[in-house]
Amino acid sequence: MSPAVTNESREAGVETPIAKRILIGEPLTSEKLDDQLLPKKMALPIFASDALSSVAYAPQELLMILMLGGLSFLAFSPWVAVAVVVLLIVVVLSYRQLIKAYPSGGGDYEVASKNLGEIPGVVVAAALLVDYVLTVAVSVASGVDNIISALPFLNSFRVELAVLFVIVIVIVNLRGVREASTVFAVPTYLFIGSVFLMIVVGLVRTVLGDPPVASSAQFAVQAESFTQAGVILLILRAFSSGCSALTGVEAVSNGVPAFRKPKIRNAQMTLTLMGSIAIILFAGLTLLALVSGVHYAEDPCHLVGFDCANNPQPSLMAQVASATFGMGSIPFYVIQAATALVLLLAANTAFNGFPLLGSVLARDGYAPKALNTRGDRLVYSNGMIILGLAAIAVLVIYQANLTTLIQLYIIGVFVSFSLGQIGMVRHWRRTLRELRQLPEDAAEQESGRYTRKSAVSGLIINSAGASLTVLVLLIVTITKFTHGAWLVFIAIPILAVLMVGVNRYYRDVEHEIRVDDETHFGSSGDVAMILVNRLQKPVIKAIDYALAAKHEKTFAVHVSVTKEETDELQRQWREHEIPVQLLVIDSPYRMFASPVASFIEEYRRKHGSSIVTVYLPQYIVGHWWESVLHNRRSRRIANQLMLVHGVSINLVPWLLDSSELIYGRRSRPLPGDQRAGRIPAGAKPSHDRVTRPAGPPDAPSA
């Protein structure tokens, strides 16, 4: 923790609980926002960890699906992998165009909204939000899977480990983008370097005649029988599972505002570097898995000879690493540790994309305004917390099972890919149409020719991207729908409808509260009313506040439920010479708010449209359970009185001793106590006397 930051925040009067300061650090001022912007070397681990880490499970899922048809189906794997690589190249090129055209951070949502209309834009946003939640769940589940491959005794704690890692990632991200990038940089670059080294060593050994052999190469596979149509669907399903390598590509377009200047150029370079590394690692790992003979089955018991009852099936990455470097070797554990870390940290891509997209949606009125509020560390902390809770719920429901979760995955991302690319095609066609409408001399200027060239190239690239992503969306839908993806197709429309509903609500409220010429100000009179149950220090403080405000009329009101309590209060009132008239309202039905509301309405009817300020004492407590024991009646009364015309509520805080746990101080002396010599300077407030506030008697005329 920086002493400068600590002193600065304290001097500014910013007091945060100790536990919060330890977990997420001292608050940062808004002027430090530029310091949180990322250079390219730090942006890569933040925004590319999802796309880079997906190479750890995309080849595994690809080979696993093909192996349902038997070992002979592995012959299709090189061609399926090539198709995935081609698609990845096209998508990366397409998103370079999107970053250039729409650098504000809205990504596919902004493209679809501006070029296709409101509903497609909201559908894209819903699809991305769902996919970000699944990104966290799949990444963490895959990371835990790799940890269990190296340490099988942890298998019974799979769900607990997954939940723990999500909580840790949330806390790290709440500390700020800058600190998160520093934490995540080392594992990401370690993963890239170690996997690249493994691929090189494995291929060199193969060339030299000593190819690595996986531990599962000895096991045969129980194959299922397929018709000709079934074979085609199986290949397409393997392709759709391999397309999980494309997840995270869109995150860079959503995170352009987080880059240092020049933002567009830095974001494009980061995207290109991310795509290149992902292609090399995906292709190399798939090739090495085929060379070493990795057999990875959807059901481990389908591996003939494998003890599926007592041993978890090692991940593809673990098998390739042990075949290349040897089981239990230092490089093996380095690769397993790096893979587990980068898979866990891949969730960080979502923790940057989800809050940024949420802030854009909140700004446009499609999400609660709280999502557009930066927290102490200048991040959109509310969005991060919501994402963490949603991911934990998914992990618990699906027991952190990677094979089950992967079936829900990538639907959302390809919905956004497809609509985003179609929107970009419309964008470039509109740009070319506008250029044709320019005068001939303006169109032939250098800027006009450059714009036309960019629009033509963008149209070609995004048209190819739109065609391929729509095709892949159809393939993914057909092959994954019955395997659990139907849930995503229910979640996306529901979320989209909710967002449209939020937007309509905000629109109606804005229309309702807009200032117009029919609004008139006609209130006259100023009355203060202090609600009194028993004569205690909080009540005396409320009376003092009311007198200090110098209202035209000031009086106290007691709702009488029992005669004994009322008589005792009136006796104490006279004994302590409280300089405010006490009015008593009978309540034979033991209600509190309704009699007060009726009294106020009757008073305003007799004395005109006065503004009645109701003073309510309220305890400030330090323990959560104290909130259950205090303030319940005052909250109910305040909520009901706010519905009475002409009433404003003034809550007067009284800090109980327990509040020192949170705020670092107890209740202050009453105004005037220290000057009058009742409390020595520097002493804590006394709790054994009632202080009589100064102020002239002031009662209403009956």
XYZ file of C-alpha atoms in Angstrom:
702
model
C 0.000 0.000 0.000
C 1.386 3.350 -1.001
C 1.797 5.766 1.964
C 1.143 8.684 -0.356
C -2.177 7.215 -1.436
C -3.112 6.405 2.149
C -2.337 9.917 3.425
C -4.056 11.541 0.464
C -7.249 9.564 0.935
C -7.332 10.279 4.668
C -6.717 13.977 4.184
C -9.616 14.032 1.747
C -11.862 12.528 4.406
C -12.157 9.114 2.713
C -12.530 6.459 5.390
C -12.894 2.821 4.321
C -13.157 -0.276 6.516
C -9.825 -1.926 7.317
C -10.849 -5.252 5.753
C -11.765 -3.499 2.520
C -8.461 -1.620 2.417
C -6.534 -4.861 2.925
C -8.427 -6.710 0.175
C -8.671 -4.082 -2.567
C -6.389 -1.250 -1.432
C -6.852 2.452 -0.769
C -9.347 4.441 -2.882
C -7.954 6.145 -5.990
C -8.932 9.648 -7.112
C -10.547 10.130 -10.507
C -7.441 12.021 -11.676
C -5.509 8.736 -11.518
C -7.707 7.126 -14.172
C -5.098 7.674 -16.906
C -2.541 5.849 -14.760
C -4.749 2.750 -14.976
C -4.566 2.619 -18.781
C -2.654 -0.339 -20.197
C 0.397 -0.561 -22.468
C 0.377 -3.392 -25.034
C 2.586 -5.725 -22.989
C 0.152 -5.496 -20.072
C -3.004 -5.474 -22.218
C -2.115 -8.843 -23.772
C -2.435 -10.864 -20.530
C -5.557 -8.910 -19.530
C -7.558 -9.206 -22.771
C -5.955 -12.210 -24.474
C -5.798 -14.699 -21.604
C -9.154 -16.227 -22.612
C -8.251 -16.707 -26.276
C -4.737 -17.967 -25.451
C -5.842 -20.322 -22.721
C -8.585 -21.854 -24.867
C -5.849 -23.723 -26.746
C -5.504 -25.822 -23.578
C -8.999 -27.309 -23.976
C -10.060 -26.635 -27.602
C -7.809 -29.412 -29.076
C -8.936 -31.723 -26.263
C -12.626 -31.147 -27.007
C -12.030 -31.498 -30.767
C -10.296 -34.895 -30.441
C -12.733 -36.092 -27.778
C -15.751 -35.612 -30.045
C -14.060 -37.307 -33.011
C -13.106 -40.265 -30.811
C -16.790 -41.042 -30.296
C -16.576 -42.631 -33.740
C -13.418 -44.570 -32.961
C -9.700 -44.073 -33.498
C -10.114 -44.010 -37.279
C -12.013 -40.711 -36.990
C -8.835 -39.010 -35.775
C -7.864 -38.835 -39.454
C -10.340 -35.962 -39.774
C -8.712 -33.943 -36.994
C -6.042 -32.132 -39.109
C -8.704 -30.866 -41.499
C -11.008 -29.798 -38.690
C -8.090 -27.973 -37.029
C -7.248 -26.207 -40.316
C -10.876 -25.043 -40.605
C -10.700 -23.617 -37.058
C -7.426 -21.805 -37.864
C -8.879 -20.291 -41.055
C -11.932 -19.097 -39.126
C -9.714 -17.598 -36.421
C -7.691 -15.654 -39.020
C -10.850 -14.253 -40.619
C -12.360 -13.265 -37.262
C -9.162 -11.507 -36.114
C -8.995 -9.535 -39.377
C -12.687 -8.681 -39.053
C -12.300 -7.370 -35.527
C -9.391 -5.195 -36.568
C -11.871 -3.413 -38.826
C -14.423 -3.174 -36.015
C -11.880 -1.618 -33.620
C -11.035 1.022 -36.219
C -14.672 1.883 -36.948
C -16.061 1.723 -33.384
C -13.317 2.344 -30.794
C -15.573 3.528 -27.952
C -15.686 0.105 -26.273
C -19.207 -0.980 -27.230
C -17.872 -3.667 -29.577
C -20.462 -5.858 -31.281
C -23.255 -4.289 -29.212
C -22.518 -0.813 -30.543
C -22.090 -2.079 -34.124
C -25.375 -3.995 -34.075
C -27.291 -1.162 -32.367
C -26.158 1.533 -34.807
C -26.407 -0.527 -37.985
C -29.110 -3.144 -37.369
C -31.375 -1.504 -34.796
C -32.272 -1.723 -31.125
C -33.380 -5.367 -30.881
C -30.302 -6.894 -32.607
C -28.101 -4.702 -30.420
C -29.810 -5.880 -27.237
C -29.616 -9.517 -28.391
C -25.870 -9.115 -28.962
C -25.444 -7.579 -25.512
C -27.422 -10.391 -23.877
C -25.429 -13.016 -25.775
C -22.129 -11.444 -24.704
C -23.176 -11.171 -21.064
C -24.201 -14.845 -21.010
C -20.976 -15.837 -22.736
C -18.857 -13.861 -20.266
C -20.451 -15.789 -17.389
C -19.770 -19.083 -19.165
C -16.209 -17.955 -19.946
C -15.510 -17.652 -16.234
C -17.165 -20.992 -15.482
C -15.432 -22.916 -18.299
C -12.018 -21.348 -17.690
C -12.080 -22.040 -13.959
C -13.447 -25.573 -14.444
C -10.714 -26.289 -17.001
C -8.058 -24.881 -14.686
C -9.274 -27.062 -11.823
C -9.289 -30.019 -14.244
C -5.589 -29.494 -14.977
C -4.772 -29.135 -11.272
C -6.532 -32.440 -10.586
C -4.591 -34.061 -13.461
C -1.375 -33.263 -11.580
C -2.818 -33.786 -8.062
C -5.575 -36.458 -8.355
C -6.340 -36.479 -4.602
C -8.053 -33.074 -5.046
C -10.777 -34.577 -7.254
C -13.328 -34.681 -4.418
C -12.872 -30.912 -3.871
C -13.500 -29.908 -7.485
C -16.445 -27.556 -6.858
C -14.931 -25.991 -3.731
C -11.684 -25.226 -5.568
C -13.594 -23.682 -8.485
C -15.609 -21.395 -6.201
C -12.489 -20.385 -4.259
C -10.633 -19.438 -7.462
C -13.554 -17.290 -8.677
C -13.548 -15.394 -5.364
C -9.780 -14.816 -5.598
C -10.070 -13.544 -9.190
C -12.875 -11.154 -8.191
C -10.771 -9.726 -5.355
C -7.695 -9.279 -7.595
C -9.771 -7.481 -10.241
C -11.385 -5.232 -7.644
C -7.898 -3.922 -6.868
C -7.828 -2.238 -10.297
C -6.886 -2.946 -13.899
C -3.284 -1.943 -13.437
C -2.644 -4.240 -10.488
C -4.583 -7.097 -12.117
C -2.455 -6.866 -15.273
C 0.715 -7.071 -13.181
C -0.567 -10.156 -11.346
C -1.700 -11.899 -14.546
C 1.262 -11.041 -16.788
C 3.712 -13.613 -15.403
C 1.409 -16.694 -15.675
C 0.259 -15.709 -19.177
C 3.745 -15.240 -20.570
C 4.954 -18.354 -18.708
C 2.163 -20.366 -20.350
C 2.980 -19.038 -23.822
C 6.699 -19.757 -23.402
C 6.371 -23.201 -21.806
C 3.762 -24.545 -24.267
C 5.714 -23.172 -27.222
C 8.859 -24.872 -25.872
C 6.947 -28.139 -25.441
C 5.697 -28.001 -29.027
C 9.194 -27.328 -30.363
C 10.778 -30.106 -28.268
C 8.066 -32.592 -29.218
C 8.312 -31.861 -32.939
C 12.142 -31.934 -32.876
C 12.029 -35.335 -31.139
C 9.616 -36.526 -33.837
C 11.889 -35.342 -36.633
C 14.868 -37.060 -34.965
C 12.990 -40.369 -34.820
C 12.049 -40.331 -31.130
C 8.414 -39.157 -31.090
C 6.763 -38.679 -27.690
C 4.219 -41.353 -26.713
C 1.206 -40.449 -24.552
C 0.161 -42.615 -21.614
C -3.272 -43.169 -23.210
C -1.860 -44.315 -26.566
C -2.052 -47.940 -25.379
C -5.809 -47.774 -24.730
C -8.347 -48.711 -27.370
C -11.659 -46.837 -27.578
C -15.191 -48.205 -27.535
C -16.618 -46.604 -30.667
C -20.250 -45.825 -31.378
C -21.821 -46.711 -34.717
C -22.887 -43.838 -36.968
C -24.848 -43.538 -40.180
C -23.435 -41.428 -43.017
C -25.414 -38.422 -41.784
C -24.209 -39.156 -38.266
C -20.584 -39.065 -39.419
C -21.099 -35.623 -40.942
C -22.795 -34.354 -37.783
C -19.967 -35.771 -35.653
C -17.350 -33.949 -37.720
C -19.359 -30.735 -37.524
C -19.735 -31.176 -33.763
C -15.968 -31.618 -33.437
C -15.501 -28.427 -35.450
C -17.926 -26.533 -33.215
C -16.061 -27.729 -30.096
C -12.750 -26.691 -31.658
C -14.215 -23.255 -32.294
C -13.995 -22.614 -28.554
C -10.464 -21.469 -29.488
C -12.112 -18.287 -30.824
C -13.603 -17.218 -27.509
C -12.143 -14.014 -26.168
C -11.334 -12.462 -29.561
C -14.136 -9.922 -29.084
C -12.820 -8.821 -25.680
C -10.196 -6.526 -27.206
C -12.857 -4.609 -29.164
C -14.846 -4.143 -25.943
C -11.767 -2.967 -24.055
C -10.345 -0.303 -26.397
C -10.910 2.497 -23.822
C -8.553 0.681 -21.406
C -5.565 1.027 -23.787
C -3.031 3.808 -23.741
C -2.934 6.221 -26.663
C -2.936 5.657 -29.592
C -5.790 3.425 -28.480
C -6.896 2.078 -31.874
C -3.394 1.155 -33.019
C -2.467 -0.462 -29.699
C -5.716 -2.445 -29.602
C -5.248 -3.673 -33.180
C -1.657 -4.726 -32.512
C -2.688 -6.567 -29.341
C -5.468 -8.359 -31.242
C -3.079 -9.383 -34.048
C -0.470 -10.638 -31.584
C -3.117 -12.544 -29.651
C -4.457 -14.200 -32.814
C -0.996 -15.187 -34.042
C 0.000 -16.777 -30.727
C -3.341 -18.589 -30.428
C -3.016 -20.057 -33.932
C 0.544 -21.291 -33.314
C -0.302 -22.881 -29.970
C -3.589 -24.427 -31.153
C -2.130 -25.930 -34.305
C 1.063 -27.081 -32.584
C -0.731 -28.697 -29.646
C -3.221 -30.485 -31.917
C -0.373 -31.819 -34.071
C 1.639 -32.947 -31.053
C -1.413 -34.692 -29.563
C -1.856 -36.662 -32.799
C 1.855 -37.519 -33.004
C 1.984 -38.735 -29.395
C -1.251 -40.724 -29.762
C -3.370 -38.993 -27.114
C -6.681 -40.795 -26.598
C -9.153 -38.649 -24.671
C -12.707 -39.977 -24.299
C -15.913 -38.187 -23.350
C -16.581 -41.088 -20.978
C -13.252 -42.264 -19.456
C -14.724 -45.765 -19.059
C -14.810 -46.074 -22.866
C -11.003 -46.273 -22.833
C -10.379 -50.007 -22.842
C -7.919 -50.859 -20.070
C -8.152 -47.532 -18.205
C -9.130 -47.683 -14.509
C -11.885 -45.080 -14.686
C -13.282 -46.035 -11.271
C -10.218 -44.974 -9.297
C -8.336 -42.492 -11.500
C -9.445 -39.200 -13.115
C -8.665 -38.966 -16.826
C -5.555 -36.766 -17.379
C -6.152 -33.728 -19.573
C -4.726 -33.588 -23.084
C -2.201 -30.960 -21.973
C -1.016 -33.190 -19.109
C -0.637 -36.200 -21.405
C 1.342 -34.283 -24.035
C 3.581 -32.696 -21.381
C 4.326 -36.046 -19.713
C 4.996 -37.661 -23.097
C 7.361 -34.851 -24.110
C 9.253 -34.217 -20.875
C 8.413 -37.219 -18.710
C 5.818 -37.701 -15.981
C 6.863 -35.974 -12.758
C 9.630 -33.934 -14.402
C 10.131 -30.258 -13.582
C 9.004 -29.087 -17.074
C 5.865 -31.228 -16.666
C 4.893 -29.511 -13.423
C 5.830 -26.092 -14.835
C 3.488 -26.630 -17.805
C 0.694 -27.969 -15.586
C 1.047 -25.053 -13.189
C 1.212 -22.488 -16.010
C -1.770 -24.087 -17.773
C -3.861 -24.186 -14.605
C -2.972 -20.565 -13.786
C -3.674 -19.209 -17.265
C -6.953 -21.132 -17.447
C -8.001 -19.687 -14.126
C -6.841 -16.246 -15.165
C -8.592 -16.572 -18.527
C -11.670 -15.711 -16.549
C -10.042 -12.311 -16.174
C -10.910 -11.506 -19.793
C -14.548 -11.726 -18.810
C -13.913 -9.622 -15.697
C -12.760 -6.836 -18.004
C -15.313 -7.306 -20.781
C -18.445 -7.820 -18.667
C -18.081 -4.646 -16.519
C -17.150 -2.496 -19.540
C -20.121 -3.769 -21.542
C -22.336 -3.362 -18.482
C -21.254 0.268 -18.143
C -22.088 0.932 -21.810
C -25.508 -0.714 -21.387
C -26.142 1.319 -18.230
C -25.146 4.506 -20.032
C -27.645 3.668 -22.792
C -30.358 2.831 -20.265
C -30.500 -0.958 -20.810
C -28.993 -1.907 -17.435
C -29.157 -0.500 -13.896
C -27.237 2.758 -13.491
C -25.134 1.165 -10.743
C -23.195 -0.708 -13.447
C -21.874 2.614 -14.757
C -20.342 3.601 -11.407
C -16.610 3.169 -10.796
C -15.549 1.811 -7.426
C -12.714 2.827 -5.122
C -10.087 1.466 -7.505
C -11.579 3.070 -10.631
C -13.053 -0.182 -11.936
C -16.721 -1.020 -12.479
C -16.849 -3.074 -9.305
C -20.608 -3.754 -9.333
C -20.325 -5.521 -12.684
C -17.416 -7.618 -11.414
C -19.328 -8.735 -8.337
C -22.420 -9.652 -10.380
C -20.278 -11.645 -12.823
C -18.549 -13.489 -9.980
C -21.833 -14.444 -8.310
C -23.349 -15.636 -11.607
C -20.267 -17.740 -12.441
C -20.256 -19.330 -8.972
C -23.918 -20.260 -9.391
C -23.197 -21.937 -12.764
C -20.192 -23.816 -11.346
C -22.189 -25.120 -8.394
C -25.169 -26.150 -10.542
C -22.967 -28.024 -13.063
C -20.504 -29.279 -10.410
C -17.606 -27.634 -12.294
C -17.860 -30.354 -14.972
C -15.922 -29.116 -18.014
C -17.500 -31.527 -20.503
C -21.001 -30.383 -19.518
C -20.153 -26.679 -19.403
C -18.432 -26.703 -22.786
C -21.748 -27.662 -24.407
C -23.224 -24.335 -23.280
C -20.195 -22.420 -24.447
C -19.527 -20.350 -27.597
C -23.215 -20.063 -28.579
C -23.331 -16.548 -27.197
C -20.015 -15.498 -28.672
C -21.012 -16.627 -32.190
C -24.363 -14.851 -31.913
C -22.417 -11.656 -31.221
C -19.815 -12.489 -33.901
C -22.509 -12.969 -36.538
C -24.619 -9.890 -35.772
C -21.489 -7.770 -35.269
C -20.058 -8.770 -38.649
C -23.400 -8.241 -40.414
C -23.532 -4.794 -38.803
C -20.024 -4.020 -40.067
C -21.056 -5.006 -43.610
C -23.898 -2.479 -43.381
C -21.509 0.111 -41.984
C -19.104 -0.196 -44.934
C -21.925 -0.243 -47.500
C -23.338 2.951 -46.000
C -19.861 4.523 -46.070
C -19.452 3.676 -49.785
C -22.938 5.003 -50.533
C -22.103 8.300 -48.811
C -18.847 8.547 -50.793
C -20.744 8.148 -54.059
C -22.951 11.090 -53.092
C -19.949 13.417 -52.654
C -18.977 15.863 -55.404
C -16.497 14.306 -57.827
C -13.628 16.639 -56.839
C -14.125 15.868 -53.104
C -14.280 12.112 -53.729
C -11.008 12.222 -55.691
C -9.065 13.932 -52.925
C -6.522 11.864 -51.040
C -8.751 11.520 -47.966
C -11.667 10.408 -50.144
C -9.574 7.775 -51.929
C -8.203 6.497 -48.608
C -11.705 6.244 -47.117
C -12.958 4.378 -50.202
C -10.022 1.956 -50.072
C -10.596 1.302 -46.359
C -14.322 0.800 -46.906
C -13.809 -1.649 -49.779
C -11.244 -3.719 -47.907
C -13.392 -3.606 -44.778
C -16.455 -4.713 -46.758
C -14.587 -7.695 -48.208
C -13.115 -8.778 -44.868
C -16.311 -8.330 -42.864
C -18.426 -10.010 -45.563
C -16.187 -13.062 -45.311
C -16.376 -12.852 -41.526
C -20.170 -12.558 -41.564
C -20.567 -15.528 -43.913
C -18.286 -17.796 -41.894
C -19.560 -16.812 -38.455
C -23.216 -17.252 -39.478
C -22.337 -20.672 -40.902
C -20.510 -21.640 -37.716
C -23.427 -20.369 -35.597
C -25.754 -22.711 -37.512
C -23.314 -25.611 -37.077
C -22.855 -24.922 -33.370
C -26.611 -24.624 -32.868
C -27.365 -27.898 -34.674
C -24.610 -29.906 -33.006
C -24.862 -28.557 -29.461
C -28.585 -27.809 -29.097
C -29.607 -31.196 -27.716
C -26.469 -31.403 -25.562
C -27.472 -28.493 -23.336
C -27.112 -25.433 -25.566
C -30.887 -25.004 -25.574
C -30.512 -23.387 -22.146
C -28.472 -20.581 -23.702
C -31.164 -20.005 -26.318
C -33.627 -19.522 -23.469
C -31.326 -17.322 -21.354
C -30.420 -14.878 -24.143
C -34.016 -13.863 -25.078
C -35.022 -13.606 -21.410
C -32.066 -11.325 -20.669
C -32.768 -9.279 -23.816
C -36.418 -8.799 -22.803
C -35.329 -7.707 -19.324
C -32.912 -5.150 -20.779
C -35.580 -3.724 -23.077
C -37.902 -3.549 -20.051
C -35.262 -1.636 -18.056
C -34.814 0.766 -20.965
C -38.557 1.394 -21.248
C -38.763 1.974 -17.487
C -35.937 4.529 -17.530
C -37.525 6.206 -20.569
C -40.908 6.495 -18.828
C -39.333 7.845 -15.630
C -37.331 10.402 -17.591
C -40.479 11.543 -19.368
C -42.306 11.763 -16.038
C -39.698 13.907 -14.263
C -38.762 16.175 -17.172
C -39.220 19.870 -16.347
C -42.009 21.577 -18.288
C -43.806 24.930 -18.260
C -46.709 23.475 -16.251
C -44.531 22.928 -13.179
C -45.250 25.538 -10.495
C -43.761 26.214 -7.064
C -46.476 27.007 -4.534
C -45.340 25.738 -1.130
C -45.370 28.182 1.774
C -44.531 27.688 5.416
C -41.771 25.752 7.144
C -42.581 23.330 9.965
C -40.266 20.947 11.845
C -41.637 17.842 13.543
C -39.493 15.588 15.775
C -40.928 12.119 16.310
C -40.412 10.974 19.907
C -40.943 7.530 21.380
C -38.892 7.847 24.587
C -36.721 10.693 25.823
C -33.183 9.599 24.960
C -29.995 11.189 23.654
C -30.767 10.490 19.966
C -34.062 12.367 20.421
C -32.257 15.285 22.114
C -29.832 15.397 19.184
C -32.739 15.471 16.718
C -34.328 18.344 18.680
C -31.031 20.221 18.618
C -30.756 19.782 14.835
C -34.318 21.007 14.325
C -33.766 24.119 16.486
C -30.456 24.872 14.766
C -32.237 24.858 11.390
C -34.457 27.752 12.591
C -37.749 26.530 11.143
C -40.790 28.819 11.415
C -42.413 26.318 13.776
C -40.867 23.411 15.670
C -42.665 20.822 17.797
C -42.309 17.209 18.892
C -44.886 14.488 18.309
C -45.427 11.351 20.365
C -47.717 8.558 19.168
C -49.464 7.256 22.283
C -50.008 3.517 22.409
C -50.199 3.090 26.185
C -51.202 5.740 28.737
C -48.388 4.762 31.126
C -45.620 5.356 28.547
C -47.150 8.680 27.518
C -47.465 9.904 31.105
C -43.845 8.972 31.825
C -42.639 10.790 28.685
C -44.577 13.944 29.584
C -43.140 13.853 33.132
C -39.565 13.574 31.784
C -40.284 16.319 29.272
C -41.271 18.715 32.049
C -38.470 17.574 34.356
C -35.727 18.225 31.801
C -37.397 21.411 30.552
C -37.221 20.469 26.881
C -37.698 23.774 25.008
C -40.089 22.326 22.407
C -43.800 21.684 22.749
C -44.731 17.993 22.900
C -47.915 17.000 21.078
C -49.535 13.623 21.743
C -51.450 11.681 19.088
C -53.585 8.773 20.288
C -53.266 5.482 18.387
C -55.893 3.021 19.621
C -54.912 0.521 16.905
C -51.204 0.676 17.918
C -50.082 2.032 14.569
C -47.400 4.709 14.255
C -47.054 5.987 10.681
C -50.756 6.294 9.818
C -51.673 8.594 12.771
C -48.658 10.813 12.012
C -49.578 10.967 8.316
C -53.182 11.909 9.176
C -51.937 14.580 11.583
C -49.687 16.121 8.906
C -52.453 16.113 6.316
C -54.865 17.772 8.761
C -52.234 20.336 9.772
C -51.521 21.279 6.145
C -55.244 21.517 5.443
C -55.686 24.025 8.284
C -52.451 26.013 7.933
C -51.788 25.968 4.193
C -49.252 24.151 2.022
C -46.412 24.089 4.535
C -43.300 21.983 4.049
C -43.147 19.599 7.014
C -39.650 18.348 7.861
C -39.840 15.201 9.977
C -36.764 14.505 12.117
C -36.177 10.809 12.801
C -33.297 9.577 14.993
C -31.498 6.565 13.545
C -28.808 4.347 15.052
C -25.540 3.742 13.176
C -24.308 0.269 14.118
C -21.144 -1.774 13.607
C -22.505 -5.325 13.436
C -24.816 -6.687 10.738
C -27.073 -8.305 13.332
C -27.635 -4.958 15.050
C -29.503 -3.775 11.949
C -32.111 -6.417 12.713
C -32.489 -5.118 16.283
C -32.654 -1.377 15.540
C -34.223 1.137 13.146
C -37.004 -1.134 11.898
C -39.818 1.141 13.108
C -38.091 4.342 11.950
C -37.535 2.850 8.503
C -41.179 1.858 8.186
C -42.344 5.288 9.357
C -39.963 7.055 6.962
C -41.129 4.926 4.019
C -44.782 5.661 4.717
C -44.353 9.370 5.426
C -42.481 9.874 2.157
C -45.787 9.121 0.434
C -47.448 12.091 2.187
C -47.509 15.258 0.108
C -45.351 18.102 1.438
C -43.187 15.935 3.737
C -39.395 15.670 3.755
C -37.546 13.207 5.993
C -34.422 14.175 7.933
C -32.611 11.173 9.450
C -30.483 12.181 12.453
C -27.648 9.665 13.008
C -26.564 8.431 16.423
C -23.387 6.354 16.362
C -23.476 3.493 18.847
C -20.182 2.332 20.349
C -20.157 -0.693 18.023
C -19.939 1.635 15.002
C -16.299 2.216 15.939
C -15.604 -1.192 14.345
C -16.479 0.246 10.941
C -15.990 3.993 11.146
C -13.077 4.128 13.607
C -14.905 6.493 15.974
C -17.794 6.588 18.380
C -20.653 9.019 18.642
C -19.516 12.630 18.897
C -20.487 14.861 21.859
C -23.694 16.742 21.434
C -23.332 20.267 19.990
C -22.158 22.684 22.669
C -21.112 20.021 25.214
C -17.382 20.638 24.913
C -17.711 24.463 24.844
C -19.889 24.331 27.950
C -17.259 22.278 29.784
C -19.474 19.188 30.080
C -16.912 17.025 28.208
C -13.134 17.688 28.412
C -11.306 18.255 25.118
C -10.262 14.959 23.559
C -12.467 12.865 25.826
C -14.988 10.346 24.551
C -18.636 11.327 24.772
C -20.422 10.683 28.001
C -23.336 8.300 28.010
C -24.742 9.013 31.475
C -26.484 12.349 31.127
C -29.140 13.943 28.955
C -28.010 17.256 27.550
C -30.489 20.075 27.234
C -30.023 21.821 23.884
C -30.050 25.551 23.592
C -32.769 27.222 21.617
C -35.927 29.283 22.126
C -39.244 27.576 22.724
C -41.181 27.303 19.520
C -44.544 25.618 19.279
C -47.211 25.624 16.601
C -50.331 27.584 16.985
C -53.108 25.140 17.524
